[in-house]
Tab-separated table of N, CA and C in Angstrom:
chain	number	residue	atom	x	y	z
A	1445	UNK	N	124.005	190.272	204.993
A	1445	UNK	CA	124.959	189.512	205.792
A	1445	UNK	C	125.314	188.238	205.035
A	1446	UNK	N	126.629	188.015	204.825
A	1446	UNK	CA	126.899	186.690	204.195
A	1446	UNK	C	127.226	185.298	205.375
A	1447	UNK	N	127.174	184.323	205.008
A	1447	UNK	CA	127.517	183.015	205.448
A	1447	UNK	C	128.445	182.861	206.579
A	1448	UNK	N	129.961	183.388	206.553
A	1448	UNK	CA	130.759	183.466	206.939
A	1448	UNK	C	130.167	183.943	208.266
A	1449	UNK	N	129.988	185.608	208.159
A	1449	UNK	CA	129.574	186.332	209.651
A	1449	UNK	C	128.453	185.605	210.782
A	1450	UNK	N	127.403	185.272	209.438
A	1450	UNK	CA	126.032	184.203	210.344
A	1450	UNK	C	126.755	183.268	211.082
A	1451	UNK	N	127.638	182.346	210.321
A	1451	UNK	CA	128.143	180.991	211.128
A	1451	UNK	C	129.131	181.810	212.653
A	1452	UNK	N	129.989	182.873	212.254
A	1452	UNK	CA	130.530	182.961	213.469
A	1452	UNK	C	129.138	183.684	214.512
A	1453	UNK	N	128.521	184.760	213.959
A	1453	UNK	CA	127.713	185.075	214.731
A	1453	UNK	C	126.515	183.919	215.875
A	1454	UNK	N	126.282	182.963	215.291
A	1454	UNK	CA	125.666	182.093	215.748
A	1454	UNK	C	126.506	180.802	216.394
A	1455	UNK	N	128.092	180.321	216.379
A	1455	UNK	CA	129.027	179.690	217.370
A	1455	UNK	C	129.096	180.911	218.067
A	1456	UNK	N	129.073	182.152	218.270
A	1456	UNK	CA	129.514	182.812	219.614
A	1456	UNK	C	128.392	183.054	220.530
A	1457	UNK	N	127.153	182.870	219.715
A	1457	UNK	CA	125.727	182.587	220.935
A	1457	UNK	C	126.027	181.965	221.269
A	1458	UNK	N	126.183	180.248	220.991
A	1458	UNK	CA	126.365	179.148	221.485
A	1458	UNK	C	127.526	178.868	222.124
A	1459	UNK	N	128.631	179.934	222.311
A	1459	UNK	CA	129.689	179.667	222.943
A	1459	UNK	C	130.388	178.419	222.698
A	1460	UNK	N	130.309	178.173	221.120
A	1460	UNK	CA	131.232	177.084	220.656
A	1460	UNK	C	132.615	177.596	219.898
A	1461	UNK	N	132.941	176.473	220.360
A	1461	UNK	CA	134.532	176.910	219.406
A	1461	UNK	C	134.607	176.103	218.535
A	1462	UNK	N	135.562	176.906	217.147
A	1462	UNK	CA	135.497	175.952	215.615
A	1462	UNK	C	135.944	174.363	215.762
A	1463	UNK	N	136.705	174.380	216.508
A	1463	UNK	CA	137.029	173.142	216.636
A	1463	UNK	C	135.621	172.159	217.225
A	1464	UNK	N	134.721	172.448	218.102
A	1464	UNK	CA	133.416	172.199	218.330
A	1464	UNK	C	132.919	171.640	217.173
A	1465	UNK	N	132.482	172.740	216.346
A	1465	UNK	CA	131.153	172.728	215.078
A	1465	UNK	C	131.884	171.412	214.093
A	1466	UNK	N	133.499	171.926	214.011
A	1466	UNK	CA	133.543	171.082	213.019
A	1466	UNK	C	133.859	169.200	213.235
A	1467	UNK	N	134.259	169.224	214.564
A	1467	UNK	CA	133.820	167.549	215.029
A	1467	UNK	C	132.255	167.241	214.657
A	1468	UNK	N	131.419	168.444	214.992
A	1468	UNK	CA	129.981	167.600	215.251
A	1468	UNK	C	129.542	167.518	214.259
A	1469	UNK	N	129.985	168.539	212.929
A	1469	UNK	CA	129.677	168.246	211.950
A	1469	UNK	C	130.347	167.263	210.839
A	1470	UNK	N	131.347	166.741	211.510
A	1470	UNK	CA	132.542	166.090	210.731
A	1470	UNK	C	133.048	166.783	209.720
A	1471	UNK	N	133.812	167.599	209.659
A	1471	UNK	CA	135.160	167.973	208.708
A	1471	UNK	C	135.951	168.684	209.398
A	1472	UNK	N	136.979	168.340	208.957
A	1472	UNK	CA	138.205	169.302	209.317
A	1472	UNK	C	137.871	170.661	209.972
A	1473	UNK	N	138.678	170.755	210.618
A	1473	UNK	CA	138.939	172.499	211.623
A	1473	UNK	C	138.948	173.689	210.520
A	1474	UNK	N	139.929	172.965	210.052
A	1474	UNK	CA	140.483	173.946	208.876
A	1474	UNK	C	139.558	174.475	207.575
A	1475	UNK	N	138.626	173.172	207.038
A	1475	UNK	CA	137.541	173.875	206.736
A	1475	UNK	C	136.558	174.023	207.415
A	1476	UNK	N	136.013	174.343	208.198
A	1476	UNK	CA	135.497	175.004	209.054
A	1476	UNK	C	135.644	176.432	208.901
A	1477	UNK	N	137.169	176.895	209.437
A	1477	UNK	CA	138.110	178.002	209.171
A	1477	UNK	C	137.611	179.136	208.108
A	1478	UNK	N	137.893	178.430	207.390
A	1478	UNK	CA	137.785	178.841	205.752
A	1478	UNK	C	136.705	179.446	205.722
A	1479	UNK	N	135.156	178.614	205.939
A	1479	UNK	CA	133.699	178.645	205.537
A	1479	UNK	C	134.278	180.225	206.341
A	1480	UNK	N	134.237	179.583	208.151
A	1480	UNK	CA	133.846	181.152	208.604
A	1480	UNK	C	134.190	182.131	208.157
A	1481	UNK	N	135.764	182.164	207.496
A	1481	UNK	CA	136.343	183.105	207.265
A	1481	UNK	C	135.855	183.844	205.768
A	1482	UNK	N	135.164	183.087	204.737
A	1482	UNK	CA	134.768	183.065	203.526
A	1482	UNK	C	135.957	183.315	202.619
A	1483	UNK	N	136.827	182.554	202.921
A	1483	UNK	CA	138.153	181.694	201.882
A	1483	UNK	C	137.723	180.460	201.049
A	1484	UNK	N	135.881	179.941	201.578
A	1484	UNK	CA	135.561	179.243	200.749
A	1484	UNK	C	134.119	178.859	201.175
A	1485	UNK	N	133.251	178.403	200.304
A	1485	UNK	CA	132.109	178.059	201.026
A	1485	UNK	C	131.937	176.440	200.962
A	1486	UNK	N	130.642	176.510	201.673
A	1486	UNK	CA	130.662	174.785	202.117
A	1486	UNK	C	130.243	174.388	200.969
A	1487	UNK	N	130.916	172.705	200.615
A	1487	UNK	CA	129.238	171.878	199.965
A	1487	UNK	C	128.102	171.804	200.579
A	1488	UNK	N	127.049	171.255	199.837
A	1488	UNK	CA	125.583	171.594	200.123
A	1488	UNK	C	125.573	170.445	201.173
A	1489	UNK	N	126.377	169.430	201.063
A	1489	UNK	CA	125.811	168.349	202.611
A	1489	UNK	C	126.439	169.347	203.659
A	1490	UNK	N	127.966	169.746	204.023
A	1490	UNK	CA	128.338	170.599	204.774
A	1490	UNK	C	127.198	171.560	205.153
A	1491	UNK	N	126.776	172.514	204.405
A	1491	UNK	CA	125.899	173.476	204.287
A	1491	UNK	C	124.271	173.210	205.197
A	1492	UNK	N	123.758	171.932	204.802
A	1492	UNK	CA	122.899	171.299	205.713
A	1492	UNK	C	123.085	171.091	206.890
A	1493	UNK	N	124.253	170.588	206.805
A	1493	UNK	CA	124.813	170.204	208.265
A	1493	UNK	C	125.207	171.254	209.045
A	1494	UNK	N	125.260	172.257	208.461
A	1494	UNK	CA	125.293	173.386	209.407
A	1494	UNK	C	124.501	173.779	209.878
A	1495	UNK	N	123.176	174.264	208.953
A	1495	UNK	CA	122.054	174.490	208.832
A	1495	UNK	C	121.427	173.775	210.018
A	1496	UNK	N	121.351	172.085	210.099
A	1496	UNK	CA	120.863	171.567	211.097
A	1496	UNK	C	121.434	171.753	212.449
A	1497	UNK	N	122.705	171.825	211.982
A	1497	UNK	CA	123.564	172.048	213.895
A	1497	UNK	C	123.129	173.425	214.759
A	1498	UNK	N	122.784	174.467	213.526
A	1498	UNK	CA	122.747	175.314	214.416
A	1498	UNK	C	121.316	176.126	214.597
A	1499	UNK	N	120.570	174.654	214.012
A	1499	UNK	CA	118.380	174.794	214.248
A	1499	UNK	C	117.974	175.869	213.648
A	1500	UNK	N	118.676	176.455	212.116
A	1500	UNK	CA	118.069	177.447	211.444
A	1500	UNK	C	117.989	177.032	210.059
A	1501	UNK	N	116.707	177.625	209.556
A	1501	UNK	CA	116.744	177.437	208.046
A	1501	UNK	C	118.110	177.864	207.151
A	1502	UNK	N	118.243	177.047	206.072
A	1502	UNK	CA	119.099	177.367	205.404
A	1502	UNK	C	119.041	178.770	204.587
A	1503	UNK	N	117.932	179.184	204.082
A	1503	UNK	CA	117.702	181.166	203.795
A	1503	UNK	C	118.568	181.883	204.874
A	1504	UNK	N	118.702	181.172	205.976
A	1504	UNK	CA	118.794	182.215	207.075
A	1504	UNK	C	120.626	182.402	206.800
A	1505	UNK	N	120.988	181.108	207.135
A	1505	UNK	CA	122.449	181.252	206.689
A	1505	UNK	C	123.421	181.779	205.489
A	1506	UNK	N	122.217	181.744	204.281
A	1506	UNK	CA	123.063	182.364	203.226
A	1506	UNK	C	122.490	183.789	203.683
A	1507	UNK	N	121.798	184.110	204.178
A	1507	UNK	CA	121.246	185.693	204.322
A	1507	UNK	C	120.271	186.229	203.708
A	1508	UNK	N	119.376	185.490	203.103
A	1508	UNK	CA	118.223	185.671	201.908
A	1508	UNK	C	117.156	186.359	203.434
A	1509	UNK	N	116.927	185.585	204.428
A	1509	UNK	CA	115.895	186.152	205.757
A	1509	UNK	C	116.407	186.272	207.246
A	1510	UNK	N	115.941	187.201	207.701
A	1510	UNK	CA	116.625	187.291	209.265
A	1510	UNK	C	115.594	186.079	209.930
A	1511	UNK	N	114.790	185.345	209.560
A	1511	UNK	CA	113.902	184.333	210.041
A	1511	UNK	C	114.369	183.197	210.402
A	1512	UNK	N	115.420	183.014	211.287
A	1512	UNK	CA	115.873	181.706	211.499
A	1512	UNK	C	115.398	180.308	211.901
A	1513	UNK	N	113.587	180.551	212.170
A	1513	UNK	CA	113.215	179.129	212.384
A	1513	UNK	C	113.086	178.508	211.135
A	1514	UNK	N	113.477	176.837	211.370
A	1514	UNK	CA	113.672	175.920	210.227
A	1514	UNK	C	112.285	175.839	209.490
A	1515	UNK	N	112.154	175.416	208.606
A	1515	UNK	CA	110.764	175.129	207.772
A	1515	UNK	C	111.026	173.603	208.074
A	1516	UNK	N	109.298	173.371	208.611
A	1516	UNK	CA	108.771	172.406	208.859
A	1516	UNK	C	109.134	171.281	207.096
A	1517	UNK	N	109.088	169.754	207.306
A	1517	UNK	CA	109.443	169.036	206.048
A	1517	UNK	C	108.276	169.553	205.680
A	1518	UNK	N	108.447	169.175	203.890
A	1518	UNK	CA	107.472	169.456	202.993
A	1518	UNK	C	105.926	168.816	203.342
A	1519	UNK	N	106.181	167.521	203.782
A	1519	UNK	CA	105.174	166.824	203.900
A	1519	UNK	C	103.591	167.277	205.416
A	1520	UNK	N	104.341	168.343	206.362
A	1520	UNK	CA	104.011	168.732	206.603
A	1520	UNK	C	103.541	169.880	206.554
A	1521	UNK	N	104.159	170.685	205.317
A	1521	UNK	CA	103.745	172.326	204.976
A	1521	UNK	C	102.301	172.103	203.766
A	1522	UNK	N	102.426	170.470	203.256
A	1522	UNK	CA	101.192	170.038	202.594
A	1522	UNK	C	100.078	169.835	203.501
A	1523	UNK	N	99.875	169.583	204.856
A	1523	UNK	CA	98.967	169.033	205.111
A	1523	UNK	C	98.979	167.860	205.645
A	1524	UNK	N	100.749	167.626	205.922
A	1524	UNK	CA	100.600	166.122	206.012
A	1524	UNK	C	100.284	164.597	205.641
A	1525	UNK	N	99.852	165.407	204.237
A	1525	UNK	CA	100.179	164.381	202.880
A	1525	UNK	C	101.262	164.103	202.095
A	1526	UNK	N	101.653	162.626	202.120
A	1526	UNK	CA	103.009	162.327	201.559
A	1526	UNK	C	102.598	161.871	200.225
């Protein structure tokens, strides 16, 4: 599954509309559009910011794992040593 399908698949759980994601994430509608449509993909802050809006790891969105919970920060996958 690529990028495009995940992002719409996951605004139509959430019953958001593009115009939604892309206020909360700040950019344009239009790219927004695009990402979903895969006429283009995001930058990596975009890409985060998706990632965070929609509470899944970033693997999950490019399609590398069907595992959508986020990974805990590093500092906690150590042990909680910074």
């Amino acid at each position: 599954m690529n990028i495009g399908k995940r992002l719409k698949e996951l605004r139509k759980e959430r019953k958001e509309t593009q115009e939604q994601i892309a206020r909360a994430i700040d950019i344009a509608l239009r790219h927004y559009q695009r990402i979903e449509s895969e006429e283009g993909l995001p930058g990596i802050e975009v890409f985060y910011a998706l990632a965070d809006h929609f509470q899944v790891n970033a693997d999950y969105l490019l399609g590398r794992t069907g595992v959508r919970d986020m990974l805990p920060p590093a500092s906690e996958q150590e042990g909680g040593h910074a």
